[in-house]
XYZ file of C-alpha atoms in Angstrom:
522
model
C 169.192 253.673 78.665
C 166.071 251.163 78.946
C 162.967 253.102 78.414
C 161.518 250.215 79.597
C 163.288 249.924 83.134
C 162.461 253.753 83.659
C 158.832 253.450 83.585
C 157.758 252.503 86.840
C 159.087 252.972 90.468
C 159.759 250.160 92.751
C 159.020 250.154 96.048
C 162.147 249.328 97.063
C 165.724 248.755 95.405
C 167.546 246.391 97.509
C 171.338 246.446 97.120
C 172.915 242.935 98.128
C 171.751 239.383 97.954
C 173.353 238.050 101.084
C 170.879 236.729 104.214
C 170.021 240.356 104.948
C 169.098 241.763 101.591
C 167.492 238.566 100.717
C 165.269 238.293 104.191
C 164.526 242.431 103.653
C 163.241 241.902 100.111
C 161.138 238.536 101.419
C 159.644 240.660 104.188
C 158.799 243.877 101.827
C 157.681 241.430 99.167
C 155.305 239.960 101.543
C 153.679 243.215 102.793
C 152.524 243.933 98.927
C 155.288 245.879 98.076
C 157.327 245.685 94.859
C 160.740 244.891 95.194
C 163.701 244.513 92.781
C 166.690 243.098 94.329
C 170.339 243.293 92.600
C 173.225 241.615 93.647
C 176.740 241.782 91.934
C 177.456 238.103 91.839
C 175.352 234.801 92.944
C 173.226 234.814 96.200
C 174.883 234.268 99.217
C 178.329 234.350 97.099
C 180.612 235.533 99.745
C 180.198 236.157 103.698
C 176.601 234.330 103.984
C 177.832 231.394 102.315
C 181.390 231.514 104.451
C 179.416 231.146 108.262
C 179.920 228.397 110.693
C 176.608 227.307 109.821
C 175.317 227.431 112.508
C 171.436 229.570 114.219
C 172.417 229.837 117.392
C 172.503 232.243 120.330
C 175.438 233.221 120.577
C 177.077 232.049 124.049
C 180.560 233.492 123.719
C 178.370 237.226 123.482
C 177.280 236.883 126.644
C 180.215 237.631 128.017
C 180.725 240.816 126.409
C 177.529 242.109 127.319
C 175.572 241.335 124.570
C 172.667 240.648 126.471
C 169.511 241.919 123.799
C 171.675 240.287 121.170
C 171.853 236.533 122.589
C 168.005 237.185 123.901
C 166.673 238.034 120.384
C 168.842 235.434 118.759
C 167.760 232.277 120.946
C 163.654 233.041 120.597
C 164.962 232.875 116.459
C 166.762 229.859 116.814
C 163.863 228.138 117.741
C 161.360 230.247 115.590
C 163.927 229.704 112.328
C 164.134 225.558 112.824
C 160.194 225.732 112.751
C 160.067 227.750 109.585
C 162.893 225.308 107.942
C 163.154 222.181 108.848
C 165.101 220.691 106.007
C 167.916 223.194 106.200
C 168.422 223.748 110.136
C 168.465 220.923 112.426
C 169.095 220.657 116.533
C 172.678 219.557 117.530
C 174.233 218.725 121.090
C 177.391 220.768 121.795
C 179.805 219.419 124.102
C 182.051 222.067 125.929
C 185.055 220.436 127.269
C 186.331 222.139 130.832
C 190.070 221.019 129.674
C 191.865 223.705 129.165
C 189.102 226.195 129.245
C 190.554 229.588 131.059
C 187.209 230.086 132.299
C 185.927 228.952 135.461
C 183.659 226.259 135.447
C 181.060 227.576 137.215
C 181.487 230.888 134.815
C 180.445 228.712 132.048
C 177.732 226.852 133.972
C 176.233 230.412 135.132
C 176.384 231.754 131.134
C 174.782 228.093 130.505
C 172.070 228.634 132.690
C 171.378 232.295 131.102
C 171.167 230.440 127.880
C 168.836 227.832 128.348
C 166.488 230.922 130.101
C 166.674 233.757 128.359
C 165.525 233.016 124.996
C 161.779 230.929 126.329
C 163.566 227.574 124.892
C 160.380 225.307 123.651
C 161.718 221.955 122.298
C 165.432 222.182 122.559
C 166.803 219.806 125.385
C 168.771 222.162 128.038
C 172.642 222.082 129.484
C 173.620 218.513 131.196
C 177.025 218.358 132.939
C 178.925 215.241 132.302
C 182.010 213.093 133.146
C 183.521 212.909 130.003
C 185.603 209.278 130.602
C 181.923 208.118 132.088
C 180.478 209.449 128.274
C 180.470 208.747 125.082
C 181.409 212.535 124.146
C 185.025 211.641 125.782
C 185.789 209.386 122.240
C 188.158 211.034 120.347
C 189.545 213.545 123.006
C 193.129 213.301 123.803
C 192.265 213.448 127.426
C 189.016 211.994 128.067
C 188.952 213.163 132.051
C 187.181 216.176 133.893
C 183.646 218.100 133.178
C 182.610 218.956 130.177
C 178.686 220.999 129.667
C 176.945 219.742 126.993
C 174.311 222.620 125.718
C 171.628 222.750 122.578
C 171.950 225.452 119.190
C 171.066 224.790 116.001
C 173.016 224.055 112.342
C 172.183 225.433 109.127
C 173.066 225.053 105.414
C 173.578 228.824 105.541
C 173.417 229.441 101.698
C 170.501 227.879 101.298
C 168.886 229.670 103.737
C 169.617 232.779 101.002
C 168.093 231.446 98.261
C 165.260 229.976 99.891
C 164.572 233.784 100.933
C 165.544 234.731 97.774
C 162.859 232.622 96.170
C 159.725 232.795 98.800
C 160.495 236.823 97.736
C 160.334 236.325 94.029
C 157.232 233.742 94.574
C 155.885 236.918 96.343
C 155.895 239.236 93.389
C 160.108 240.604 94.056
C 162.297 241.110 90.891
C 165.267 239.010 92.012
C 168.630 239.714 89.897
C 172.027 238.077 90.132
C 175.375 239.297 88.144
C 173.472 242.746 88.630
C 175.685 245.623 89.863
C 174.923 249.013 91.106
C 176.829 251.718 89.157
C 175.447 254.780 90.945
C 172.213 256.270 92.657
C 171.232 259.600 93.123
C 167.846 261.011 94.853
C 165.469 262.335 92.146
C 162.709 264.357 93.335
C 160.773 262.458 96.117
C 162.868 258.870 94.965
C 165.677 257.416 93.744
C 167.148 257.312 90.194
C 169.582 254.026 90.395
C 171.493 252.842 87.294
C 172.420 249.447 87.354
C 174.369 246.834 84.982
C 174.211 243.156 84.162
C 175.625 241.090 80.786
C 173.426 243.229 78.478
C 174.496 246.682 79.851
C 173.587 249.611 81.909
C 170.220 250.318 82.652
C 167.877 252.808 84.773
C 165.350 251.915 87.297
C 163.250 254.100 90.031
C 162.790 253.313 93.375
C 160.669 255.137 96.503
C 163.631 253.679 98.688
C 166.979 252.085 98.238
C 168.641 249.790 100.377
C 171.904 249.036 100.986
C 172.188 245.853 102.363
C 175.754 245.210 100.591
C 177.826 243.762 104.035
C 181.403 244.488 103.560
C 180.593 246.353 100.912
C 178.254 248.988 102.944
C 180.702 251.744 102.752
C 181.559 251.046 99.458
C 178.170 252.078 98.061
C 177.244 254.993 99.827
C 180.690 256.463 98.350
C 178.377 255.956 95.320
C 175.439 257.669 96.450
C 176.087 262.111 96.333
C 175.550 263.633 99.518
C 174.762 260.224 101.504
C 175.140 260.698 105.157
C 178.849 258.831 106.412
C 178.386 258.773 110.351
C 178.684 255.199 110.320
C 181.350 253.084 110.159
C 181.995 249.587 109.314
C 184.684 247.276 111.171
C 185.869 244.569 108.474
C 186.857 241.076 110.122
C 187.900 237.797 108.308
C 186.679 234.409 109.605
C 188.112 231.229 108.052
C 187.561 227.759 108.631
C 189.084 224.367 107.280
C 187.262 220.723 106.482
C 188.939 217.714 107.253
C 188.238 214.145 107.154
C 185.986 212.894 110.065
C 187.794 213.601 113.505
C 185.303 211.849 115.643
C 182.301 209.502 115.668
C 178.774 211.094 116.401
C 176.518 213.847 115.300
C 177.856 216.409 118.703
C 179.701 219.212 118.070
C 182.637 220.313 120.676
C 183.055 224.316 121.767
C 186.961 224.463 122.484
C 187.838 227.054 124.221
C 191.771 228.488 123.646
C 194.111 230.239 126.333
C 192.932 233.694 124.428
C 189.413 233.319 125.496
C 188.622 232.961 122.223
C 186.370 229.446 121.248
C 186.688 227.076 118.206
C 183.913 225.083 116.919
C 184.138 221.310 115.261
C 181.356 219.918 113.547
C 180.344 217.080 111.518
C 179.715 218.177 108.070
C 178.682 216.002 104.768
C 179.003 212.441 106.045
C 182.581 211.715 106.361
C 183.934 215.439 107.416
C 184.558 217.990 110.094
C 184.654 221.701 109.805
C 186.885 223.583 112.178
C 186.551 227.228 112.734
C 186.461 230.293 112.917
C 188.992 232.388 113.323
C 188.661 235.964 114.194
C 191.116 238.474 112.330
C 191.511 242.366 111.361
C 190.587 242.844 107.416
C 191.921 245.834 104.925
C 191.624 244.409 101.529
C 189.074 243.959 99.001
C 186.531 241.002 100.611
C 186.025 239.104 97.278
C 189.528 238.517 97.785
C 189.845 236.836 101.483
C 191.697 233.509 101.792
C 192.910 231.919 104.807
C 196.204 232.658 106.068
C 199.285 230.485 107.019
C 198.590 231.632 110.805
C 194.799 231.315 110.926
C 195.419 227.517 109.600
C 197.853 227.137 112.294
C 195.212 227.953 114.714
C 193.155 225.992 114.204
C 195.196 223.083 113.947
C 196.834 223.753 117.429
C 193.408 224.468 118.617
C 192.047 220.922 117.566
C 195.381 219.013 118.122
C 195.259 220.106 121.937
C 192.016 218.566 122.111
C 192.013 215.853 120.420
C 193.598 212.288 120.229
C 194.377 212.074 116.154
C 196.751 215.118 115.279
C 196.128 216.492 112.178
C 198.565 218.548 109.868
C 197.608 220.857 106.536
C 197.822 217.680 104.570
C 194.697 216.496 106.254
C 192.804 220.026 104.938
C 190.765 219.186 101.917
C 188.652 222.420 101.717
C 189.321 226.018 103.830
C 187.174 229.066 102.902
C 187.213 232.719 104.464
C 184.712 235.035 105.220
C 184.874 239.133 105.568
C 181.864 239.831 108.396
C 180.523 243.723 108.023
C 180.436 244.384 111.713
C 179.404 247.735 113.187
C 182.265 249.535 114.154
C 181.796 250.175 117.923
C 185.676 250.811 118.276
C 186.323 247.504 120.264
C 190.696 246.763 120.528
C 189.867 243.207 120.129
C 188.472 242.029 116.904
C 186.621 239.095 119.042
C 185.131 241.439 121.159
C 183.643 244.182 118.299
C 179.878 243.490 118.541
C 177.988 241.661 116.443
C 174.743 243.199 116.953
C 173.338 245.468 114.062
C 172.836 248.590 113.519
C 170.216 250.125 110.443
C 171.185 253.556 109.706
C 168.161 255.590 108.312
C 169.200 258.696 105.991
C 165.975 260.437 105.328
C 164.274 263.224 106.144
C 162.785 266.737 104.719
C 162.942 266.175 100.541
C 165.433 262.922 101.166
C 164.188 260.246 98.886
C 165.168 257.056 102.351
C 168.357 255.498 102.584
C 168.631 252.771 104.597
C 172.133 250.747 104.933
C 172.508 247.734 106.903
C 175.590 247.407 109.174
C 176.284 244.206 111.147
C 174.343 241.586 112.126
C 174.512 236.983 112.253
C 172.289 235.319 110.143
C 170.339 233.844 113.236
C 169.200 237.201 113.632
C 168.059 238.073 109.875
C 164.834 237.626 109.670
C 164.686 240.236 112.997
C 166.896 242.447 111.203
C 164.636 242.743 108.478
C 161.492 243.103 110.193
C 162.872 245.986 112.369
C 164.403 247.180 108.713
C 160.446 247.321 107.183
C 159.769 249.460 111.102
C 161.819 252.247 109.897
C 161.142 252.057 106.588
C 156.872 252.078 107.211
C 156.392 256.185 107.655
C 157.785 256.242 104.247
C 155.255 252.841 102.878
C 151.463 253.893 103.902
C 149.180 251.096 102.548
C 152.278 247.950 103.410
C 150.903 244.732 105.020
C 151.898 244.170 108.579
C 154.690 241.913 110.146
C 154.596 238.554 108.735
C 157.510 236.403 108.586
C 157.410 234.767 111.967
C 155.013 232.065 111.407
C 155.448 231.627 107.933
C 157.805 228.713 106.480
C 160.148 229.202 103.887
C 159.844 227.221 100.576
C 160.130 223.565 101.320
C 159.473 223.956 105.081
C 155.697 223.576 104.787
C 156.068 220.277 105.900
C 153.450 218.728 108.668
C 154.554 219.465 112.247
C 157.935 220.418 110.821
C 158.542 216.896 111.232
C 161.650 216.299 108.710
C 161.835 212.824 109.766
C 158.513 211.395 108.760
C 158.533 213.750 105.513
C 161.017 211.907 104.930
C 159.922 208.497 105.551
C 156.977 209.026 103.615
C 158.955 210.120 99.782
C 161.036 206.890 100.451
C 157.739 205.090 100.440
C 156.500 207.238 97.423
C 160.015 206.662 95.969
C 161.100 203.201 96.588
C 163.658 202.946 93.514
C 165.686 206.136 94.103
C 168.802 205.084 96.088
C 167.929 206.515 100.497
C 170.948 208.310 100.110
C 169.867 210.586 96.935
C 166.292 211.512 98.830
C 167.817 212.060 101.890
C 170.146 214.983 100.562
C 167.116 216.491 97.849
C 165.004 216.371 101.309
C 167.492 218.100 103.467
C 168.149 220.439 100.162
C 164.465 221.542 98.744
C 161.798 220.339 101.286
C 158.196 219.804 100.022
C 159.754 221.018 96.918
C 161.452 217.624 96.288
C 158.465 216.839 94.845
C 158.365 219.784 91.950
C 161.992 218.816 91.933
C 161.712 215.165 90.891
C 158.344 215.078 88.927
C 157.404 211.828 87.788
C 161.041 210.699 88.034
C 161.493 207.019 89.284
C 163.895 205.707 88.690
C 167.563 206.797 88.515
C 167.385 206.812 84.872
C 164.444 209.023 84.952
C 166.614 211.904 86.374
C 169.296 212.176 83.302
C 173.072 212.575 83.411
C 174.875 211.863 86.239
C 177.421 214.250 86.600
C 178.771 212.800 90.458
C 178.209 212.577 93.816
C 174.364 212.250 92.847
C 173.753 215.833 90.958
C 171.893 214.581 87.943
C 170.122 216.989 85.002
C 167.113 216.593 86.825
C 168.238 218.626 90.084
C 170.619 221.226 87.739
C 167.682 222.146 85.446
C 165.717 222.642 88.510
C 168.832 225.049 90.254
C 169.171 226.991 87.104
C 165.116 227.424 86.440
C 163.917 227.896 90.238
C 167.092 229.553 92.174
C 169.283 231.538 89.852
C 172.435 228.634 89.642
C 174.258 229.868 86.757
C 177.701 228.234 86.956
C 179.175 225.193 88.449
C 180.255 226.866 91.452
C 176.933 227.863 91.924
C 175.788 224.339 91.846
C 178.908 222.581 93.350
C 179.680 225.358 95.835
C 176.807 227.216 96.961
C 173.190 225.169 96.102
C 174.734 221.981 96.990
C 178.295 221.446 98.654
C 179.245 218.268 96.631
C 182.254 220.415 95.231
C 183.946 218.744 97.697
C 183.233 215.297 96.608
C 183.404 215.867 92.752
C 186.027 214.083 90.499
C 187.982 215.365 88.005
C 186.156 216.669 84.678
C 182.818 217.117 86.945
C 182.711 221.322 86.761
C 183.726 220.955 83.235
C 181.134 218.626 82.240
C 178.239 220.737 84.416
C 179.643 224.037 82.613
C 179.259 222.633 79.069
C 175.580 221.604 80.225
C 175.038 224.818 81.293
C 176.372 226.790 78.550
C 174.168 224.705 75.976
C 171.112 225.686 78.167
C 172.590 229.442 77.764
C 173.671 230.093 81.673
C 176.995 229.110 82.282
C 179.394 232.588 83.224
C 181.961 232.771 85.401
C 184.870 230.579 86.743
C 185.234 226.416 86.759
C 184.210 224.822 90.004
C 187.867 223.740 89.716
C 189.384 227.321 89.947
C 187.399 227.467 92.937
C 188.549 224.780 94.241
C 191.919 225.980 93.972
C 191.240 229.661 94.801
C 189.734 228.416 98.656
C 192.419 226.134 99.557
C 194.574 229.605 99.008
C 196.013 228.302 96.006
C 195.703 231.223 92.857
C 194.327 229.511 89.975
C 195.999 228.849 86.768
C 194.861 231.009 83.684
């Protein structure tokens, strides 16, 4: 054991680096706590990075009931595009009445609830439109009939991790990644956690642990002797596919199926659109979920009833899969199980606190972890109070949350770097372009080239400032230009990598293959 590590107790040991044990160790952090987070893999390396991307309310919920849910989730839709400019953006979604099995004025009631309930500030509210009198009819197979078009928000939903991730560590928070829990066990009035990285095992103290693991909730407090196990967790896959651009415009379409159930289709990277998600019972291990052969089919009969070009699987050049850790409420239908969450506190008489997170969105997060810090405050006398709702995250701090003219102004600063380059670091790091790109400019100022735009400059940056430790941490998670790399561009990013010391784990190829359902070669 490290001597070292035992010495002091944290203030809290956070288990999981998704949204919500990133956003809980920001918050503590903070409120002058100390803070060590661990996290088994890379931030945001499975069901945060594997969303729809989008902060939004949640209008499908509304018909289950889910009335506190959508409510808290609009007023942070707004509140979350304030605090992050560069990484959530408005969009229009267009919500075609063809096909729907709802009636229209159903969806124009749950509309009107949408627009109200939340205290919407600057998003534009639901229009009704002829869609052969509109421009949102291009592309649709039958342009005729209503169609609502309503407001959310779009996010580049791992970033939104490790942006938490690093206001926490700029905070004071220990933030480690390729970190696993072995075990924890309550020691007198705390907890006596060992946990494992490349060099070995390794002890640490905390006042409180929590478990903020998502699919893996259950998994961990199998770990943890005598942990309370009234809670249950209700594992369901989501998958989505990208294919070339279906449509022309930056609108989204809601398309709503004979099951009731909806299918979104956005734009996504200049020159794609993502399709999803599905909604599907999981029992296996959730590092291991891959689209299947009738969730593709799906969603290409979803999108082919819609719309004017038919597409087949040859026209899927990426698909991913997601396992969401929703609270088991013992809904039939897996579309129907809430996804509202649900922070189960084990503490009490001489119990060290437990806290495990089950459910939850990640429009909700930064909620989630404020009402996380409530329960956790009896046990934390001197903490700060609430904080996070004003504050921006790193890169956000820009005037009036105006991305636009933050932008115009480094193209001015910048005039040699190519529009296209500053418009992605922008939308990527903010304010923190600038720490980013130093005195850099010129293209030649920013070293190799290694595709798409991802120079030495931005990779030295990733692997010094946000924990990017591999290529698909780089290609697939800080960036998405995995899906526009040529051939030899993981290799040649591992080998720079490895001579800087960080590169572990698998080729942004094998990842490549292992999304597209495909098991890579050894």
């Amino acid at each position: 054991m490290n001597d070292e590590t035992t010495r002091d107790t944290v203030d809290l040991l956070v288990v999981g680096g998704g949204i919500n044990g990133a956003g809980i160790a920001r918050d503590a952090a903070g409120r002058g706590l100390s803070v060590l987070l661990v996290e088994q893999d890379d931030l945001a390396n499975y069901t945060s990075s594997a969303s729809t991307k989008l902060i939004h309310g949640g209008l499908r919920y509304l018909e289950y009931g889910e009335f506190r849910l959508v409510r808290e989730a609009l007023i942070e839709r707004e509140r979350l595009w304030g605090m992050a400019p560069h990484i959530i953006w408005p969009a229009r979604f267009v919500l075609p009445q063809t096909h729907s099995p709802r009636p229209a004025w159903m969806v124009r009631l749950g509309l009107f609830l949408y627009d109200h309930l939340g205290g919407r500030k600057k998003l534009p509210g639901t229009e009704t439109i002829r869609l052969d009198r509109s421009a949102y009819g291009a592309g649709l197979a039958d342009p005729r009939g209503t169609a609502f078009v309503y407001s959310d928000c779009r996010v580049d939903d791992s970033r939104l991790v490790v942006l938490n991730a690093r206001d926490a560590a700029d905070r004071g928070a220990d933030i480690r990644t390729r970190t696993r829990l072995i075990a924890a066990r309550r020691d007198g009035d705390g907890w006596l956690a060992t946990i494992a990285d490349a060099a070995g095992e390794s002890s640490v103290r905390a006042r409180i642990l929590v478990n903020a693991t998502g699919p893996w909730v259950a998994d961990v407090l199998a770990r943890v002797p005598g942990a309370r196990a009234d809670r249950a967790v209700r594992l369901v896959k989501g998958s989505h596919i990208v294919v070339p651009r279906l449509y022309e415009g930056d609108h989204a379409f809601m398309l709503q199926n004979a099951d009731r159930r909806i299918v979104f289709t956005l734009p996504y990277l200049d020159g794609f659109t993502l399709i999803g998600t599905t909604d599907e019972p999981w029992q296996g291990e959730p590092a291991r979920a891959e689209i299947s052969d009738g969730e593709t089919r799906y969603l290409l009969d979803t999108v082919n009833n819609y719309f004017a070009r038919k597409l087949n699987e040859a026209d899927i050049v990426w698909s991913y899969a997601g396992i969401r850790p929703l609270y088991d409420d013992k809904a039939g239908n897996a579309s129907a199980v809430t996804r509202d969450y649900v922070l189960d506190l084990d503490a009490g008489e001489g119990r060290a606190p437990l806290l495990s997170v089950f459910g939850g969105k990640i429009t909700t997060y930064r909620k989630l972890a404020e009402h996380a810090m409530q329960h956790l405050a009896p046990y934390l006398p001197g903490a700060r109070p609430a904080w996070t709702a004003d504050a921006p995250l790193p890169g956000g701090d820009m005037p009036g949350a105006d991305f636009h003219a933050f932008l115009a102004r480094i193209e001015r600063e910048r005039p040699e770097l190519p529009q296209a380059l500053l418009r992605r670091l922008a939308h990527a790091y903010g304010t923190r372009i600038d720490m980013l790109l130093g005195d850099a400019a010129t293209p030649a100022d920013l070293g190799e080239d290694f595709g798409g735009g991802l120079t030495a400059r931005e990779v030295d940056y990733l692997s010094a400032q946000e924990w990017a430790r591999t290529a698909e941490d780089v290609l697939f998670r800080r960036s998405k230009l995995g899906l526009r790399a040529s051939g030899g561009t993981s290799e040649r990013l591992a080998a720079y990598l490895a001579g800087a010391g960080d590169a572990i784990g698998m080729s942004c190829d094998q990842e490549m293959e292992r999304v597209k359902g495909i098991e890579p070669s050894s």
